[in-house]
Short mmCIF file of C-alpha atoms in Angstrom, two decimals:
data_model
loop_
_atom_site.label_atom_id
_atom_site.label_comp_id
_atom_site.label_asym_id
_atom_site.label_seq_id
_atom_site.Cartn_x
_atom_site.Cartn_y
_atom_site.Cartn_z
CA UNK D 862 54.07 -97.12 67.67
CA UNK D 863 56.40 -94.19 67.08
CA UNK D 864 57.58 -95.90 63.85
CA UNK D 865 54.01 -96.12 62.57
CA UNK D 866 53.40 -92.50 63.51
CA UNK D 867 56.52 -91.35 61.67
CA UNK D 868 55.53 -93.37 58.58
CA UNK D 869 52.01 -91.92 58.65
CA UNK D 870 53.36 -88.39 58.88
CA UNK D 871 55.74 -89.05 56.01
CA UNK D 872 52.88 -90.38 53.91
CA UNK D 873 50.76 -87.35 54.70
CA UNK D 874 53.62 -85.05 53.75
CA UNK D 875 54.08 -86.78 50.40
CA UNK D 876 50.33 -86.59 49.77
CA UNK D 877 50.38 -82.89 50.56
CA UNK D 878 53.05 -82.40 47.93
CA UNK D 879 51.35 -84.60 45.30
CA UNK D 880 47.81 -83.23 45.59
CA UNK D 881 48.64 -79.65 44.47
CA UNK D 882 50.51 -81.07 41.49
CA UNK D 883 47.57 -83.31 40.63
CA UNK D 884 45.21 -80.41 41.02
CA UNK D 885 47.42 -78.31 38.77
CA UNK D 886 47.53 -81.05 36.14
CA UNK D 887 43.78 -81.52 36.45
CA UNK D 888 43.29 -77.78 36.04
CA UNK D 889 45.51 -77.78 32.97
CA UNK D 890 43.53 -80.60 31.33
CA UNK D 891 40.31 -78.82 32.13
CA UNK D 892 41.67 -75.67 30.53
CA UNK D 893 42.64 -77.54 27.38
CA UNK D 894 39.18 -79.04 27.13
CA UNK D 895 37.62 -75.63 27.61
CA UNK D 896 39.84 -74.19 24.88
CA UNK D 897 38.97 -77.00 22.52
CA UNK D 898 35.25 -76.48 23.22
CA UNK D 899 34.83 -73.19 21.36
CA UNK D 900 37.12 -74.43 18.61
CA UNK D 901 34.95 -77.48 18.11
CA UNK D 902 31.90 -75.26 18.27
CA UNK D 903 33.44 -72.94 15.71
CA UNK D 904 34.14 -75.86 13.40
CA UNK D 905 30.55 -76.95 13.79
CA UNK D 906 29.22 -73.48 13.04
CA UNK D 907 31.36 -73.20 9.93
CA UNK D 908 29.70 -76.33 8.60
CA UNK D 909 26.22 -75.59 9.94
CA UNK D 910 24.82 -74.63 6.58
CA UNK D 911 26.30 -71.17 6.11
CA UNK D 912 27.09 -70.51 2.47
CA UNK D 913 30.78 -70.54 1.57
CA UNK D 914 32.13 -67.36 0.00
CA UNK D 915 31.78 -67.49 -3.78
CA UNK D 916 31.05 -65.53 -6.94
CA UNK D 917 27.66 -66.80 -8.14
CA UNK D 918 26.08 -66.29 -11.54
CA UNK D 919 22.31 -66.70 -11.53
CA UNK D 920 20.35 -67.02 -14.78
CA UNK D 921 16.85 -65.74 -14.00
CA UNK D 922 13.58 -65.15 -15.85
CA UNK D 923 13.07 -61.54 -16.96
CA UNK D 924 10.03 -61.15 -14.71
CA UNK D 925 12.34 -61.51 -11.70
CA UNK D 926 14.53 -58.55 -12.68
CA UNK D 927 13.50 -56.08 -9.98
CA UNK D 928 12.82 -58.45 -7.09
CA UNK D 929 16.01 -60.46 -7.56
CA UNK D 930 18.12 -57.31 -7.49
CA UNK D 931 16.68 -56.61 -4.05
CA UNK D 932 17.03 -60.24 -2.97
CA UNK D 933 20.61 -60.36 -4.22
CA UNK D 934 21.60 -57.26 -2.27
CA UNK D 935 20.07 -58.74 0.88
CA UNK D 936 21.80 -62.07 0.36
CA UNK D 937 25.22 -60.48 -0.15
CA UNK D 938 24.85 -58.40 3.02
CA UNK D 939 24.09 -61.56 4.97
CA UNK D 940 26.92 -63.51 3.35
CA UNK D 941 30.06 -61.38 3.32
CA UNK D 942 32.51 -62.52 0.66
CA UNK D 943 29.76 -63.78 -1.64
CA UNK D 944 28.88 -61.92 -4.82
CA UNK D 945 25.74 -62.65 -6.80
CA UNK D 946 25.54 -61.60 -10.43
CA UNK D 947 22.27 -61.95 -12.35
CA UNK D 948 21.63 -62.47 -16.03
CA UNK D 949 17.98 -61.84 -16.95
CA UNK D 950 16.25 -63.01 -20.12
CA UNK D 951 13.32 -65.07 -21.35
CA UNK D 952 13.37 -68.52 -19.72
CA UNK D 953 13.75 -70.27 -23.06
CA UNK D 954 16.81 -68.14 -23.87
CA UNK D 955 18.35 -68.97 -20.50
CA UNK D 956 17.92 -72.70 -21.06
CA UNK D 957 19.53 -72.31 -24.49
CA UNK D 958 22.50 -70.66 -22.77
CA UNK D 959 22.75 -73.57 -20.34
CA UNK D 960 22.66 -76.05 -23.22
CA UNK D 961 25.47 -74.13 -24.90
CA UNK D 962 27.62 -74.42 -21.79
CA UNK D 963 27.35 -70.86 -20.48
CA UNK D 964 29.23 -70.62 -17.15
CA UNK D 965 26.60 -70.20 -14.44
CA UNK D 966 25.58 -71.65 -11.10
CA UNK D 967 21.80 -71.30 -10.70
CA UNK D 968 18.86 -71.28 -13.11
CA UNK D 969 15.43 -69.83 -12.26
CA UNK D 970 12.69 -70.03 -14.89
CA UNK D 971 9.10 -68.82 -15.04
CA UNK D 972 7.58 -72.23 -15.63
CA UNK D 973 8.30 -75.87 -14.93
CA UNK D 974 8.18 -76.88 -18.59
CA UNK D 975 11.14 -74.70 -19.51
CA UNK D 976 13.10 -75.92 -16.49
CA UNK D 977 12.33 -79.44 -17.66
CA UNK D 978 13.89 -78.58 -21.03
CA UNK D 979 17.20 -78.07 -19.21
CA UNK D 980 17.16 -81.80 -18.49
CA UNK D 981 20.22 -83.32 -16.86
CA UNK D 982 22.07 -79.99 -16.93
CA UNK D 983 20.34 -78.97 -13.69
CA UNK D 984 19.69 -80.51 -10.30
CA UNK D 985 16.31 -81.14 -8.72
CA UNK D 986 14.26 -77.91 -8.95
CA UNK D 987 12.53 -76.15 -6.07
CA UNK D 988 9.46 -73.94 -6.62
CA UNK D 989 10.23 -70.58 -5.02
CA UNK D 990 7.22 -68.47 -6.08
CA UNK D 991 4.06 -68.24 -8.17
CA UNK D 992 2.53 -65.50 -10.29
CA UNK D 993 -0.57 -64.59 -12.30
CA UNK D 994 -1.30 -62.73 -15.51
CA UNK D 995 -2.88 -59.32 -15.98
CA UNK D 996 -3.82 -57.19 -18.97
CA UNK D 997 -1.84 -53.96 -19.27
CA UNK D 998 -2.82 -50.91 -21.30
CA UNK D 999 -1.37 -47.48 -21.88
CA UNK D 1000 -1.82 -45.16 -18.92
CA UNK D 1001 -5.44 -44.06 -18.60
CA UNK D 1002 -6.66 -47.07 -20.61
CA UNK D 1003 -7.78 -44.86 -23.54
CA UNK D 1004 -9.27 -47.84 -25.41
CA UNK D 1005 -11.38 -48.90 -22.41
CA UNK D 1006 -10.12 -52.48 -22.29
CA UNK D 1007 -11.93 -54.44 -19.60
CA UNK D 1008 -11.66 -58.15 -20.38
CA UNK D 1009 -9.67 -60.66 -22.38
CA UNK D 1010 -12.35 -60.60 -25.08
CA UNK D 1011 -11.63 -56.93 -25.72
CA UNK D 1012 -8.15 -57.91 -26.92
CA UNK D 1013 -9.72 -59.50 -30.01
CA UNK D 1014 -10.66 -56.07 -31.36
CA UNK D 1015 -8.70 -55.75 -34.64
CA UNK D 1016 -8.40 -52.00 -34.06
CA UNK D 1017 -6.24 -52.64 -31.00
CA UNK D 1018 -2.49 -52.95 -31.20
CA UNK D 1019 -1.85 -55.93 -28.90
CA UNK D 1020 1.59 -57.24 -27.96
CA UNK D 1021 2.25 -60.68 -26.46
CA UNK D 1022 5.30 -62.67 -25.48
CA UNK D 1023 6.28 -65.32 -28.04
CA UNK D 1024 4.70 -68.77 -27.52
CA UNK D 1025 8.09 -70.25 -26.51
CA UNK D 1026 8.32 -67.71 -23.67
CA UNK D 1027 6.52 -68.82 -20.47
CA UNK D 1028 4.46 -65.60 -20.35
CA UNK D 1029 3.47 -66.10 -23.97
CA UNK D 1030 2.57 -69.72 -23.36
CA UNK D 1031 0.44 -68.82 -20.35
CA UNK D 1032 -1.26 -66.04 -22.34
CA UNK D 1033 -2.06 -68.47 -25.14
CA UNK D 1034 -3.63 -70.83 -22.60
CA UNK D 1035 -5.94 -68.24 -21.07
CA UNK D 1036 -6.97 -66.79 -24.44
CA UNK D 1037 -7.75 -70.23 -25.81
CA UNK D 1038 -9.74 -71.07 -22.68
CA UNK D 1039 -11.92 -68.00 -23.30
CA UNK D 1040 -12.15 -68.68 -27.05
CA UNK D 1041 -10.45 -65.38 -27.78
CA UNK D 1042 -8.35 -65.01 -30.94
CA UNK D 1043 -5.72 -62.29 -30.87
CA UNK D 1044 -3.48 -61.32 -33.74
CA UNK D 1045 -0.56 -59.69 -31.94
CA UNK D 1046 1.30 -56.81 -33.50
CA UNK D 1047 4.50 -58.45 -32.26
CA UNK D 1048 5.62 -61.44 -30.22
CA UNK D 1049 8.40 -60.49 -27.83
CA UNK D 1050 11.39 -62.50 -26.58
CA UNK D 1051 10.53 -61.88 -22.91
CA UNK D 1052 7.74 -60.46 -20.79
CA UNK D 1053 9.57 -57.23 -19.95
CA UNK D 1054 9.72 -56.40 -23.65
CA UNK D 1055 5.93 -56.71 -23.78
CA UNK D 1056 5.64 -54.24 -20.91
CA UNK D 1057 8.02 -51.82 -22.61
CA UNK D 1058 6.04 -51.95 -25.86
CA UNK D 1059 2.81 -51.10 -24.03
CA UNK D 1060 4.54 -48.27 -22.19
CA UNK D 1061 5.73 -46.74 -25.46
CA UNK D 1062 3.50 -47.68 -28.38
CA UNK D 1063 1.16 -50.70 -28.16
CA UNK D 1064 -2.42 -50.40 -26.89
CA UNK D 1065 -2.42 -53.50 -24.72
CA UNK D 1066 -0.59 -56.65 -23.74
CA UNK D 1067 -0.55 -59.52 -21.26
CA UNK D 1068 2.17 -59.67 -18.62
CA UNK D 1069 2.60 -60.96 -15.09
CA UNK D 1070 0.99 -59.09 -12.23
CA UNK D 1071 4.45 -58.36 -10.83
CA UNK D 1072 5.64 -56.78 -14.09
CA UNK D 1073 2.69 -54.41 -14.18
CA UNK D 1074 3.45 -53.46 -10.56
CA UNK D 1075 6.87 -52.13 -11.59
CA UNK D 1076 5.37 -49.44 -13.85
CA UNK D 1077 2.20 -48.10 -12.18
CA UNK D 1078 2.84 -44.60 -13.54
CA UNK D 1079 3.22 -45.85 -17.12
CA UNK D 1080 0.54 -48.49 -17.59
CA UNK D 1081 -2.87 -49.45 -16.26
CA UNK D 1082 -3.47 -52.98 -15.04
CA UNK D 1083 -6.69 -54.96 -15.56
CA UNK D 1084 -7.09 -58.07 -13.43
CA UNK D 1085 -7.95 -61.38 -15.06
CA UNK D 1086 -10.39 -63.41 -12.91
CA UNK D 1087 -8.84 -66.47 -11.27
CA UNK D 1088 -11.30 -68.72 -13.10
CA UNK D 1089 -9.86 -67.46 -16.40
CA UNK D 1090 -6.25 -67.08 -15.33
CA UNK D 1091 -3.16 -69.28 -15.28
CA UNK D 1092 -0.79 -69.77 -12.36
CA UNK D 1093 2.89 -69.43 -13.19
CA UNK D 1094 5.32 -71.45 -11.08
CA UNK D 1095 8.97 -70.42 -10.72
CA UNK D 1096 11.40 -73.31 -10.20
CA UNK D 1097 15.03 -72.74 -9.15
CA UNK D 1098 17.81 -75.28 -9.59
CA UNK D 1099 21.58 -75.51 -9.43
CA UNK D 1100 23.55 -76.21 -12.58
CA UNK D 1101 25.36 -79.55 -12.64
CA UNK D 1102 28.50 -77.92 -14.07
CA UNK D 1103 28.65 -75.19 -11.42
CA UNK D 1104 32.10 -74.80 -9.91
CA UNK D 1105 30.45 -73.34 -6.80
CA UNK D 1106 28.07 -76.20 -6.08
CA UNK D 1107 27.79 -75.73 -2.30
CA UNK D 1108 27.29 -71.96 -2.59
CA UNK D 1109 24.75 -72.44 -5.40
CA UNK D 1110 22.73 -74.90 -3.31
CA UNK D 1111 22.84 -72.51 -0.37
CA UNK D 1112 21.43 -69.67 -2.49
CA UNK D 1113 18.58 -71.80 -3.85
CA UNK D 1114 17.77 -72.91 -0.30
CA UNK D 1115 17.83 -69.30 0.91
CA UNK D 1116 15.20 -68.37 -1.69
CA UNK D 1117 12.74 -70.52 0.28
CA UNK D 1118 13.47 -68.87 3.64
CA UNK D 1119 10.94 -66.52 5.30
CA UNK D 1120 13.20 -63.54 4.60
CA UNK D 1121 13.50 -64.22 0.87
CA UNK D 1122 9.82 -65.10 0.64
CA UNK D 1123 8.94 -61.78 2.28
CA UNK D 1124 10.89 -59.94 -0.42
CA UNK D 1125 9.05 -61.88 -3.12
CA UNK D 1126 5.65 -61.19 -1.49
CA UNK D 1127 6.31 -57.45 -1.34
CA UNK D 1128 6.94 -57.55 -5.09
CA UNK D 1129 3.57 -59.24 -5.64
CA UNK D 1130 4.66 -62.84 -6.08
CA UNK D 1131 2.58 -65.55 -4.45
CA UNK D 1132 3.84 -68.25 -2.10
CA UNK D 1133 5.00 -71.49 -3.73
#
């Protein structure tokens, strides 16, 4: 009986020594798991869709000049280490640059047809905004232009975008629909050039609603009824040869977010 008691006491003593060590080891393992938790979480957050730092070049339709400067500034503030540089021109000129191998990452045009002309050089496009046409005249509308039919007056100096330019193509559509024949004084390479001509010399022109909104102190804007108007769609796509593919895709995706869409709305663009 005494032998059993001594053995039991010895066993209890050994257990008393082992348990603290086991608890310490258990605590150590728990600590390692806890340390690895945030690390794993951090790894997950780094691959959770945040854009990698990059220098992006975005080829964008001239009508996006003002709004994309604002959007770009916002994007760069939200994505430290990323720089976004824009090159604005007529959509057809941008596609020509892509075809010639110009180094860029994203293309945004003012119509789907022109984006289609880029063919296999771009990825699947996403519509990010829509727009409509308006008539613009010199400030004060001295020639009393009220409708599309007034643009047929041979006494008026009317400027349009060239037919190959999306704005020019849309203008041709709406004029044809109303059976209005206009002999433009000039056909410009992009819609912003049309606006500039009306600001400085021409009597009237047709531009996007958003272009007219950038110069309210220089031109007057005459709305074109929806039944007579055309809706311009703006597709954005990554370039297949982009060396910043992940960052380019992230930027295109961001253009569809509520924040980016809010910036576009404030500039007068319509939702996709």
